[in-house]
Coordinates of C-alpha atoms in Angstrom, one line a residue:
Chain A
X294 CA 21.4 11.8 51.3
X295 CA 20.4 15.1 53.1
X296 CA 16.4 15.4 53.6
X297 CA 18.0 19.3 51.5
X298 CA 18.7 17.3 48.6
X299 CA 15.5 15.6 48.1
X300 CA 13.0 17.9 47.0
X301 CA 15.7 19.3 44.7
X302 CA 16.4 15.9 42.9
X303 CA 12.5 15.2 43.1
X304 CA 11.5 18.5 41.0
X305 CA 14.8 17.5 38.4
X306 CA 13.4 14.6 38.1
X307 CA 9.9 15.5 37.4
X308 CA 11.1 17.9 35.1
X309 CA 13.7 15.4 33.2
X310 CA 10.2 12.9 32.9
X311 CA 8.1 15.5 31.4
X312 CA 10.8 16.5 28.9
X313 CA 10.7 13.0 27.9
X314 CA 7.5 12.7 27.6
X315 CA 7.1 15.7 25.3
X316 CA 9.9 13.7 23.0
X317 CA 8.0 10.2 22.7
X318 CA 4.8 12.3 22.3
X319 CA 6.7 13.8 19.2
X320 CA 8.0 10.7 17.9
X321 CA 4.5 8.6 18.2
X322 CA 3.1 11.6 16.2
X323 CA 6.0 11.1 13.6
X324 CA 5.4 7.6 13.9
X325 CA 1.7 7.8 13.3
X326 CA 2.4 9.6 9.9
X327 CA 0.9 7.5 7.0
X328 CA 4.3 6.8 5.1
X329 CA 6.1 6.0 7.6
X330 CA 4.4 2.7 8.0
X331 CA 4.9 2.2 4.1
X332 CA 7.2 0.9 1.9
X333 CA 9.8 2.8 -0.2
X334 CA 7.4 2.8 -3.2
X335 CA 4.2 3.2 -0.9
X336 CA 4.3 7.0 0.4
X337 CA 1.4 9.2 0.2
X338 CA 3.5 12.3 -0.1
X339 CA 2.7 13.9 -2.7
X340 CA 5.1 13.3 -5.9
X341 CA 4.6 16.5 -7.5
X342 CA 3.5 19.8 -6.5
X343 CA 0.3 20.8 -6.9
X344 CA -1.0 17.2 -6.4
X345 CA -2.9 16.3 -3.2
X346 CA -3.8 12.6 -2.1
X347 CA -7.4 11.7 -3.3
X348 CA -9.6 10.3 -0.8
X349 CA -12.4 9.0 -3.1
X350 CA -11.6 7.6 -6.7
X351 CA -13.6 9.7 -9.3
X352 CA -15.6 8.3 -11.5
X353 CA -14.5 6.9 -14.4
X354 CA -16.4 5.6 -17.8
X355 CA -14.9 2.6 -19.9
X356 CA -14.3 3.8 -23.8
X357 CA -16.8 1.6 -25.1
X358 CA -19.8 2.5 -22.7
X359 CA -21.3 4.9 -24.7
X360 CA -21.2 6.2 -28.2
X361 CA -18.3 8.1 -29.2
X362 CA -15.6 8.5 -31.9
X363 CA -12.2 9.6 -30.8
X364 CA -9.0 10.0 -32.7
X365 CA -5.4 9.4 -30.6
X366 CA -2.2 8.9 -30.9
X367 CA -0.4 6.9 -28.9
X368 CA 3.3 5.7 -28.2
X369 CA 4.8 2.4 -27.4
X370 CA 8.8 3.2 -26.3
X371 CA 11.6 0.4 -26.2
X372 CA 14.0 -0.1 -23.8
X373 CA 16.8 1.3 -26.0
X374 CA 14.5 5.0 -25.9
X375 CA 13.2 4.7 -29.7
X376 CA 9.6 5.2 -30.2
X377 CA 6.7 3.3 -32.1
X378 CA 3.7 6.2 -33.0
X379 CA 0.2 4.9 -33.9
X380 CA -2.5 7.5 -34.7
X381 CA -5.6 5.5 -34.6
X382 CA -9.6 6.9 -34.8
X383 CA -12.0 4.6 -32.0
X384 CA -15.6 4.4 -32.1
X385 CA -18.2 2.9 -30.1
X386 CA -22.0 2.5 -30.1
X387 CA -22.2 2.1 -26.5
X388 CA -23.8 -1.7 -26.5
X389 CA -20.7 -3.1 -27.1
X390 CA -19.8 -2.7 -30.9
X391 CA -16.0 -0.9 -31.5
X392 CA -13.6 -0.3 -34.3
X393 CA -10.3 0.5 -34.4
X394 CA -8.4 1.9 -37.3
X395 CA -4.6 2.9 -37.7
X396 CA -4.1 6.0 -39.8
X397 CA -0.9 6.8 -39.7
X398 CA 2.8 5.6 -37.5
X399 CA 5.4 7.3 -36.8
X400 CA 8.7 7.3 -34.5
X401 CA 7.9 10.7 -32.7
X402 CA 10.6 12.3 -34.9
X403 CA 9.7 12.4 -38.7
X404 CA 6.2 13.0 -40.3
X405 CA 4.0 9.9 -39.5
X406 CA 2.7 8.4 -42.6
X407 CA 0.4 5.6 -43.9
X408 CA 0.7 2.3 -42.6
X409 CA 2.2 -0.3 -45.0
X410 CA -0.9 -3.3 -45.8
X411 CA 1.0 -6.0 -43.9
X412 CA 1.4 -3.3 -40.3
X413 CA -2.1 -2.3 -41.0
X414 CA -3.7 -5.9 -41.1
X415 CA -1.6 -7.0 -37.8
X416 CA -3.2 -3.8 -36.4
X417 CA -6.7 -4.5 -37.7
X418 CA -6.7 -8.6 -36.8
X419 CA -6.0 -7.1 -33.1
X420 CA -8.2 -4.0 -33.0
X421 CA -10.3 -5.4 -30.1
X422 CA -7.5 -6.7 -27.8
X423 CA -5.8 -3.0 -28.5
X424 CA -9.3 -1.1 -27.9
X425 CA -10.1 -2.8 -24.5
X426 CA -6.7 -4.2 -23.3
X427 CA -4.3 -1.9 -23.9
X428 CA -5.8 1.3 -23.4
X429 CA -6.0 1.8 -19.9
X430 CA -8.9 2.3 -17.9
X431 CA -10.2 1.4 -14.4
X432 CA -12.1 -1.7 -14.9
X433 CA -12.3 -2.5 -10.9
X434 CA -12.3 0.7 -8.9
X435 CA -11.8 -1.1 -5.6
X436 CA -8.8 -2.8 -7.2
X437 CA -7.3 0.5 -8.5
X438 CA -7.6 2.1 -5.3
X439 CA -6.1 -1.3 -3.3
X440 CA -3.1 -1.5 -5.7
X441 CA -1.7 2.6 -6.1
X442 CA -2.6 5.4 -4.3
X443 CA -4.6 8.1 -5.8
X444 CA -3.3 12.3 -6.3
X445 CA -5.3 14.4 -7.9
X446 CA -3.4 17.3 -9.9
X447 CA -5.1 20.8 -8.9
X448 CA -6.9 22.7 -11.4
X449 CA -8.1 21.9 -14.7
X450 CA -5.8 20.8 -18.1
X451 CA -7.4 20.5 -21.1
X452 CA -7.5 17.7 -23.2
X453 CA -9.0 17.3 -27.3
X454 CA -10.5 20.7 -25.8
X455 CA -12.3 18.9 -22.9
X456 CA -11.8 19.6 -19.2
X457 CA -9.7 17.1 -17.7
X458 CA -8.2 16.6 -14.0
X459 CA -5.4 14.6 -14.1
X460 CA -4.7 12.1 -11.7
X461 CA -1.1 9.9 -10.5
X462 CA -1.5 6.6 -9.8
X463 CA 1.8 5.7 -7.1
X464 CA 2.1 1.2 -7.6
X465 CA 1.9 0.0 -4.2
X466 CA 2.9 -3.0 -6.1
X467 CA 6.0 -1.2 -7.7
X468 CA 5.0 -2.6 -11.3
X469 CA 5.0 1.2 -12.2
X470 CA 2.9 4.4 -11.6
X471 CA 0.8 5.9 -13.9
X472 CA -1.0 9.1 -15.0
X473 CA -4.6 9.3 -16.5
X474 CA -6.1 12.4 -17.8
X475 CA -10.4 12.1 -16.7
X476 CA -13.0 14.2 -18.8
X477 CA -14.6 16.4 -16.0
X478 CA -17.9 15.8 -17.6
X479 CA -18.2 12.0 -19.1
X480 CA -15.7 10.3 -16.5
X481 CA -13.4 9.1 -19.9
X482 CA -10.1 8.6 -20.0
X483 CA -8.5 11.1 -22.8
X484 CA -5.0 10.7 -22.1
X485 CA -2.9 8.3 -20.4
X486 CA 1.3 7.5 -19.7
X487 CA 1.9 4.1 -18.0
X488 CA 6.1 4.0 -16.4
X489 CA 8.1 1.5 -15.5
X490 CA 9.8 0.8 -11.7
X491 CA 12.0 3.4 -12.6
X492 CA 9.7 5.5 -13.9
X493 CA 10.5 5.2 -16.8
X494 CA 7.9 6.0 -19.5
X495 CA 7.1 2.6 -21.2
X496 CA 3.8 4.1 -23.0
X497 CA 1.3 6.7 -23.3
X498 CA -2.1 7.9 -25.1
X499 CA -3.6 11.2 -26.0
X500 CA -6.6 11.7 -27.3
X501 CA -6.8 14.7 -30.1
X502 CA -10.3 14.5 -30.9
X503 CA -13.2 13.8 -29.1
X504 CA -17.0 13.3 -30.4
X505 CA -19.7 12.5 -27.7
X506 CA -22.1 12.4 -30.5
X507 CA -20.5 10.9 -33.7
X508 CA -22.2 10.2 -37.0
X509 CA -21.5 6.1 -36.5
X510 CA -23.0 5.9 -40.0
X511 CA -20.6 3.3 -42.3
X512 CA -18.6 2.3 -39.3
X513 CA -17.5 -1.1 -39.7
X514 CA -17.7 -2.6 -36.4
X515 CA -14.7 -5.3 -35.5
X516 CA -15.0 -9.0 -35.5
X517 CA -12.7 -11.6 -33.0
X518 CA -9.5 -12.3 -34.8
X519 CA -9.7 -16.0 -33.1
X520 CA -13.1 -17.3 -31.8
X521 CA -13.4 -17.7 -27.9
X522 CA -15.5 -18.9 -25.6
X523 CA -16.3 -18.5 -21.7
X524 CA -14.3 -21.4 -19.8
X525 CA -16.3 -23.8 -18.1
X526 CA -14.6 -26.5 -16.3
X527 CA -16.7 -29.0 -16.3
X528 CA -16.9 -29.2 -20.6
X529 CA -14.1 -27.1 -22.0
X530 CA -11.4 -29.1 -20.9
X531 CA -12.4 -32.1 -23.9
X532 CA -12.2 -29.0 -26.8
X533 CA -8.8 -27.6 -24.9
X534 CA -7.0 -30.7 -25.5
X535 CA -5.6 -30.5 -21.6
X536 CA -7.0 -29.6 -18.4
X537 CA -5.8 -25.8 -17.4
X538 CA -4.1 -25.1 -14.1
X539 CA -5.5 -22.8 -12.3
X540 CA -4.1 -19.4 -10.7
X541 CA -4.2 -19.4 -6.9
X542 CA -2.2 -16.3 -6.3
X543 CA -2.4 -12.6 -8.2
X544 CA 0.4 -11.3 -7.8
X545 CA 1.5 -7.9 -7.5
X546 CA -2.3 -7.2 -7.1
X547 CA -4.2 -8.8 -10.1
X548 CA -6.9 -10.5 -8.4
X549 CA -9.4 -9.6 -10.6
X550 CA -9.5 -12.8 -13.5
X551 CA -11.7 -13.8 -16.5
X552 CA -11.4 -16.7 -18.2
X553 CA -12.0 -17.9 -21.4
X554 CA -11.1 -20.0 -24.2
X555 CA -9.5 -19.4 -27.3
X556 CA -10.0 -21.6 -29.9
X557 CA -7.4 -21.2 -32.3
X558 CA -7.2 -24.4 -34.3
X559 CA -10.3 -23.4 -36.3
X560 CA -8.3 -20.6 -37.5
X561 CA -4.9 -21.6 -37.2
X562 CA -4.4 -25.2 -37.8
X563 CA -1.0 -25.6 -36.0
X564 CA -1.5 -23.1 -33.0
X565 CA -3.4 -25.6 -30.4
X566 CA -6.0 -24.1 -28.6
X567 CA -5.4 -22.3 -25.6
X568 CA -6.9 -21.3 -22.2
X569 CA -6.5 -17.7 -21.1
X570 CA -7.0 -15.7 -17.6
X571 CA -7.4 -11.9 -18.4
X572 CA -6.2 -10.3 -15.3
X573 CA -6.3 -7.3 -13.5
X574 CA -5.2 -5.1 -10.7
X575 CA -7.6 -2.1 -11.7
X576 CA -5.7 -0.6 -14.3
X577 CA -3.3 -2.7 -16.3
X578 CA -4.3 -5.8 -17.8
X579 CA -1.8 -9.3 -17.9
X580 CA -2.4 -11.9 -20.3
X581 CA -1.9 -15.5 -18.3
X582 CA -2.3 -18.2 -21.0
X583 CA -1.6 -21.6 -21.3
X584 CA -1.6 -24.5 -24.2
X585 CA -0.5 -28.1 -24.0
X586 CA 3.2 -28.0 -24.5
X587 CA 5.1 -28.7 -27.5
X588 CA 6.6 -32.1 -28.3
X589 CA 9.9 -30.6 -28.1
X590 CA 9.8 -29.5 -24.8
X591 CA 11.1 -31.9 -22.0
X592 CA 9.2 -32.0 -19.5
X593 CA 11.6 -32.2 -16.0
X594 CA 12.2 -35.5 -13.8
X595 CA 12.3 -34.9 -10.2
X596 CA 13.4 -31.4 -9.0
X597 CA 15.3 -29.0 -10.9
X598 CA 15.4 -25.3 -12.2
X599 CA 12.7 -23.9 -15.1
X600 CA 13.7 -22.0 -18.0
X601 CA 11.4 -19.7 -19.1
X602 CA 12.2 -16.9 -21.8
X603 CA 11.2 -13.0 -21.7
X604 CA 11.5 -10.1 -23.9
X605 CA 10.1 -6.6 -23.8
X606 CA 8.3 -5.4 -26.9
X607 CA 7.2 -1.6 -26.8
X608 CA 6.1 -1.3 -23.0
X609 CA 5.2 -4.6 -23.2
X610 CA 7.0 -7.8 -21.1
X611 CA 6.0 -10.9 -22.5
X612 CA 7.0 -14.6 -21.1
X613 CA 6.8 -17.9 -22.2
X614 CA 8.4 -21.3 -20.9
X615 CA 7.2 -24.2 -19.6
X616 CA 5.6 -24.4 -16.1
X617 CA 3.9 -26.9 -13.8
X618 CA 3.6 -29.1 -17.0
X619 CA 1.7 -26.3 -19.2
X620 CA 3.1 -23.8 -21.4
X621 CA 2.6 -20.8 -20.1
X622 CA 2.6 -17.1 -21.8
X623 CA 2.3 -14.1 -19.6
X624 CA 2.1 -11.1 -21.3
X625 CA 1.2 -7.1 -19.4
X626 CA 3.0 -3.9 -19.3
X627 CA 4.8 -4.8 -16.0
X628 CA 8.1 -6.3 -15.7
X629 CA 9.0 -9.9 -16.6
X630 CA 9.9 -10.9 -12.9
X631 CA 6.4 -10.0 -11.7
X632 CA 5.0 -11.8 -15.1
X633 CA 7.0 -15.2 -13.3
X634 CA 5.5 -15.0 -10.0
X635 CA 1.8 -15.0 -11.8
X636 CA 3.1 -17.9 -14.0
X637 CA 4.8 -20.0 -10.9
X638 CA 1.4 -19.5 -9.1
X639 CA -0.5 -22.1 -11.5
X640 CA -1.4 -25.3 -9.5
X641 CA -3.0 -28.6 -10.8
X642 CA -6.7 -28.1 -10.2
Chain B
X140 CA 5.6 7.4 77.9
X141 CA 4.7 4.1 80.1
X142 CA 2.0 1.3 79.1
X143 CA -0.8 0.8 81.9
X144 CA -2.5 -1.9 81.1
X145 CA -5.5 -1.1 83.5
X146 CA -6.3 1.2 80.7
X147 CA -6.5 -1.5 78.0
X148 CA -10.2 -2.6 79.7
X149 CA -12.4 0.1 80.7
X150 CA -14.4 -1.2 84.5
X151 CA -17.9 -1.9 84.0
X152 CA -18.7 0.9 86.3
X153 CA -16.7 3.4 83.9
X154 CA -18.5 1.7 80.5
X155 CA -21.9 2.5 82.4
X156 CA -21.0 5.9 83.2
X157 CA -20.2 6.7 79.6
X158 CA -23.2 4.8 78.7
X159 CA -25.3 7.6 80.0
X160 CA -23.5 10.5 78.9
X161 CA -25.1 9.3 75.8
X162 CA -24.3 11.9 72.8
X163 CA -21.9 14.1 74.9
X164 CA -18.4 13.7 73.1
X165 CA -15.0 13.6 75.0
X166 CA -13.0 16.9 75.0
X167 CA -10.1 15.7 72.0
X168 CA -7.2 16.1 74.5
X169 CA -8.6 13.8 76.3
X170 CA -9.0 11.3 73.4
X171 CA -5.4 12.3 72.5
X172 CA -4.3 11.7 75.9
X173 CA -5.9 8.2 75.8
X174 CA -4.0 7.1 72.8
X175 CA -0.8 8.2 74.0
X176 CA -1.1 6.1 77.5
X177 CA -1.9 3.2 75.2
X178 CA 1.2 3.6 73.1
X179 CA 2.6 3.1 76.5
X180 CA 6.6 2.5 76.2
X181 CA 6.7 2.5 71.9
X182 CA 8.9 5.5 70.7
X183 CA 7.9 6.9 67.2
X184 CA 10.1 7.1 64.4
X185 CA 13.2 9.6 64.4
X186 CA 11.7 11.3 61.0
X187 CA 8.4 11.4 63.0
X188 CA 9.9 13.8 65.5
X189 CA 11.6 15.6 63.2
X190 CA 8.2 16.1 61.2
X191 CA 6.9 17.2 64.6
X192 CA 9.3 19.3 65.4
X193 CA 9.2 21.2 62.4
X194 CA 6.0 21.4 62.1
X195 CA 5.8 23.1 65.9
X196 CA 8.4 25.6 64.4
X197 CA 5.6 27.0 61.9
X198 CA 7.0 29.6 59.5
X199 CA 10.5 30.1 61.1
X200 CA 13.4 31.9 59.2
X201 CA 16.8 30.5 59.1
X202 CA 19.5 32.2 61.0
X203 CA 21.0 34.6 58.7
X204 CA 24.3 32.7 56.7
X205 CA 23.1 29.2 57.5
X206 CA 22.4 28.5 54.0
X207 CA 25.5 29.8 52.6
X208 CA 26.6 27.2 55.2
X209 CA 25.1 24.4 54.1
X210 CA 24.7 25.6 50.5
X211 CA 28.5 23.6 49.6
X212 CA 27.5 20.5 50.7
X213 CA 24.0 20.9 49.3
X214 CA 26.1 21.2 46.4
X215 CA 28.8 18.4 46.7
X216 CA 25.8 15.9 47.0
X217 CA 23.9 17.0 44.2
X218 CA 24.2 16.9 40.6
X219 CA 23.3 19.9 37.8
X220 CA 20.2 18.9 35.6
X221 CA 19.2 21.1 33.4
X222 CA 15.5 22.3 34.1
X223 CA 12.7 23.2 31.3
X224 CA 9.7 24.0 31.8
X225 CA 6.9 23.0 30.3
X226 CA 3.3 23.6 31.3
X227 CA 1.6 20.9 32.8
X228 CA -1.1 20.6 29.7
X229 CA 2.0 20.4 27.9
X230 CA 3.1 17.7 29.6
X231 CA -0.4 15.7 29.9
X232 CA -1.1 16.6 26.0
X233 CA 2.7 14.7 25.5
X234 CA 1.3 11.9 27.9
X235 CA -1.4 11.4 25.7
X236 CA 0.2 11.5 22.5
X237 CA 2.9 8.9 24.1
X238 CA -0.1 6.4 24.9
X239 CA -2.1 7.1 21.6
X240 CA 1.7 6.5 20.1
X241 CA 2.2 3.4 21.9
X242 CA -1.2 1.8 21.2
X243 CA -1.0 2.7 17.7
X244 CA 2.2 0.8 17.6
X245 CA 0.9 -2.4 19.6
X246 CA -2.2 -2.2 17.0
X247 CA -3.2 -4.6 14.4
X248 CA -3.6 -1.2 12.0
X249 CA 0.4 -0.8 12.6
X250 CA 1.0 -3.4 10.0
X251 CA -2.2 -2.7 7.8
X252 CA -3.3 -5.6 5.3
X253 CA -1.7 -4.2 2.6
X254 CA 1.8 -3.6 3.7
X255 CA 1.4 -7.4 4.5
X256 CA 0.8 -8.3 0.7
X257 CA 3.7 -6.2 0.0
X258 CA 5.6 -8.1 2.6
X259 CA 4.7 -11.6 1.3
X260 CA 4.8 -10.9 -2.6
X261 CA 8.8 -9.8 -1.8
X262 CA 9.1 -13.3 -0.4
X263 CA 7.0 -14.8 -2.9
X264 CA 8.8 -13.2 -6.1
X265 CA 12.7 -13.9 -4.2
X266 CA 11.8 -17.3 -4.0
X267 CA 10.1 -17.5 -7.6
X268 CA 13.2 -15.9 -9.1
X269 CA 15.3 -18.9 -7.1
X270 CA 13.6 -21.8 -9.3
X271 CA 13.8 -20.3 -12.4
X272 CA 16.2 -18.9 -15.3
X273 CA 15.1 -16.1 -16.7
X274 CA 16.3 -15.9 -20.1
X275 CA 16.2 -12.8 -22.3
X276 CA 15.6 -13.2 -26.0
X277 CA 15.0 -10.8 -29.0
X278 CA 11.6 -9.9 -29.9
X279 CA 11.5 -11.6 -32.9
X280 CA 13.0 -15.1 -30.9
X281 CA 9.7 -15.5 -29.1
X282 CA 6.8 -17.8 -30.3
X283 CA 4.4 -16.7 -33.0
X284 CA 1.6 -17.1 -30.0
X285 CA 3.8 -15.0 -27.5
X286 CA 4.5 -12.5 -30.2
X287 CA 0.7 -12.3 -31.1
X288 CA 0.0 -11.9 -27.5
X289 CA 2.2 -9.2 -27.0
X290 CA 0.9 -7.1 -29.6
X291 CA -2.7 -7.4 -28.7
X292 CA -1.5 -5.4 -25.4
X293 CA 0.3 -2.6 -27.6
X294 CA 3.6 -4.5 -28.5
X295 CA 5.5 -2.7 -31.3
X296 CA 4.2 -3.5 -34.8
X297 CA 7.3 -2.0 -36.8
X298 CA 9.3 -4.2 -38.6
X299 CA 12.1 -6.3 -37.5
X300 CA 9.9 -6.6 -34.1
X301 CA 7.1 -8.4 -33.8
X302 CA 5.8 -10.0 -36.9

């Protein structure tokens, strides 16, 4: 090559390397971008406008933590679209005492009107379950903040005429976003809409009426349905009936458990007593129970393929079939596939 | 150039002699005339006399319409690139990003602890789903513990559901 050439090709070729530099250096920037390293669910750009990504959780008060009455309606909706309205009042002393009461259901489209005595005793015989379980509220901030990611709506919305900032909660998980309305001032949830995968809306709450001081005067406060106790391996196993398996894996993020016992034969004669793990991943709560399993089921020889059954009630998926020997419900407002993996993670202790 | 290799050694009577010149330093042509004679019969490089050569030259113009001359074969040998320019913090700032980009790739935080949940519950539920049959029933087909269950977590109360 001519020594003319040289210093030519030299200066391309610097020129060529620095171009390519400038490229990667763009593309390690793009590849440095939060979502990119996410999954299709797990993106923090923003899904509506308006929002921005939250970098601390706010704070944010359980129902029953201090005294308050509030009056809500909320909405269970079935797969098929129809919808189940409950107007209920809550109050709370703030040491632990609640009550529940339905008013009035509805289906979203006519008048809702009084609850007939057989609805309204079903209603009342779960008041305390509905009160802390269903209504949503972030039991275990860490939890809620490893299992969605946090956007914060700008401005102020207004909720039982209390300022509110509402907040979407993206399911790392997938199980299904959510949206939660917080009181600026007391850290309470006033509103709430829970979706499915496809975000779907599977349930919501709105408070209409809020009262941070109530008159708590002739309040009758609600008693357990079915008496339970704290599980304690070493001693409840004998009033069980069977030893419980235990739950080494959570899941789509429900690491959070509490255990207890439910004794139902005192009650209920034929229901045998069960043993039930409360999870949660922050924000929804899933039902993991388990009971010695009826005579009628076989149990399996050797390897072959369980048969559970599932059906979604409201927003609700609920499971039950036999597993590692037990019978096993799961119950939560996630789907009935995720329910299984909680179930098939119970192991002989 | 010849070798002479009664310069390799200097005489005893010549060490001396520079001995007591003490700090006086040798004119440099003469050091440069030295080193030649030692080379003796070694020829340098071709490119080294060309260097030389061009660097005796200085700053000499070519004769006018050499390098229209030359310019076709320049030309012939060479290839078009295109040329951008960029200045050179632009290029060190695209260094930098390019090793930040790199290390953040070969980093544990590329594959953070929760994308590797993620990861694992996909396998985890995929197998699950390959042991089991799932089995969907009506509401009302599900056991009066299930059914209770359900609707201590909000399941529909209305009739011809849960009961």
């Amino acid at each position: 090559m001519s020594p003319l050439v040289n210093p030519l090709l030299n200066h391309s070729l610097n020129r060529l390397l620095t171009s390519t530099l400038v490229l990667l250096g763009l593309t390690a920037i793009t590849s440095c971008r939060p979502d990119s390293l996410s999954y299709s669910s797990d993106t923090s750009t923003a899904p509506g406008s308006g929002m921005v990504a939250v970098d601390a959780l706010p704070v944010v008060n359980g129902i029953s933590s201090l005294p308050i009455m509030m009056e809500w309606e909320f909405a269970s909706i079935e797969a098929d679209g129809s919808e189940e309205h409950l107007i209920e009042t809550f109050h709370a002393d703030g040491t632990g005492n609640i009550a529940l009461d339905l008013t009035l259901t509805g289906d979203g489209v006519s008048a809702p009107i009084a609850p007939t005595p057989d609805i309204y005793l079903l209603h009342n015989n779960r008041q305390i379950y509905l009160a802390l379980y269903r209504n949503i509220s972030v039991t275990d901030p860490l939890q809620a903040e490893a299992n969605y990611i946090w956007f914060e709506t700008l401005g102020t919305q207004t909720i039982a005429g209390q300022p509110c900032t509402e907040f979407y909660l993206d399911s790392k998980f997938d199980v299904g976003d959510a949206k939660l309305w917080i009181d600026q001032n007391t850290g309470i949830i006033l509103a709430w809409t829970l979706y499915d995968p496809a975000d779907v809306e599977i349930q919501n709450l709105q408070a209409t009426l809020v009262d941070y001081q109530p008159n708590l005067s002739g309040v009758t406060w609600a008693v357990p349905q079915v008496p339970s106790q704290p599980y304690d391996p070493k001693s409840s196993n004998r009033t069980l009936g069977f030893k419980p398996h235990r739950l080494v894996y959570g899941g789509p993020g429900f690491d959070s458990e509490v255990q207890t016992m439910l004794i139902t034969q005192s009650q209920f004669p034929s229901v045998k007593n069960m043993h039930l793990s409360m999870l949660t991943d922050g924000l929804r709560t899933v039902f993991v129970a388990q009971q010695r399993p009826p005579e009628w089921a076989l149990q399996p020889k050797g390897f072959r393929m369980g048969t559970v059954s599932f059906a979604r009630v409201g927003g609700v998926s609920v499971m039950e079939g036999l597993v590692s020997g037990h019978w096993v419900f799961c119950v939560g407002s996630i789907p009935a596939d995720d329910l299984l993996v909680l179930a098939n993670s119970l192991r002989r202790s | 150039m010849t070798h002479q290799p009664e310069n390799d050694r200097l005489s005893e009577e010549l060490e001396l002699a520079f001995h007591s010149l003490a700090k006086v330093s040798a004119p440099p042509e003469l050091a440069d005339r030295v080193r030649l004679s030692r080379l003796g019969s070694e020829k340098a490089p071709a490119e080294l006399w060309d260097r030389v050569e061009m660097a005796a030259f200085g700053k000499v113009d070519a004769p006018e319409g050499l390098w229209e001359k030359v310019l076709p074969e320049v030309k012939r040998q060479s290839w078009t690139t295109r040329v951008f320019r960029f200045p050179r913090r632009l290029a060190a700032a695209a260094a930098i990003m390019l090793a930040i980009g790199i290390g953040y790739g070969l980093s544990p935080w590329a594959q953070p602890q929760q994308d590797m949940r993620m990861a694992e519950y996909a396998a985890l539920k995929e197998e699950t789903l390959s042991q089991y049959v799932l089995i969907e029933v009506e509401p009302n087909e599900l056991s009066s513990s299930a059914a209770t269950m359900a609707g201590s977590l909000g399941g529909s109360l209305k009739p011809g559901g849960l009961k």
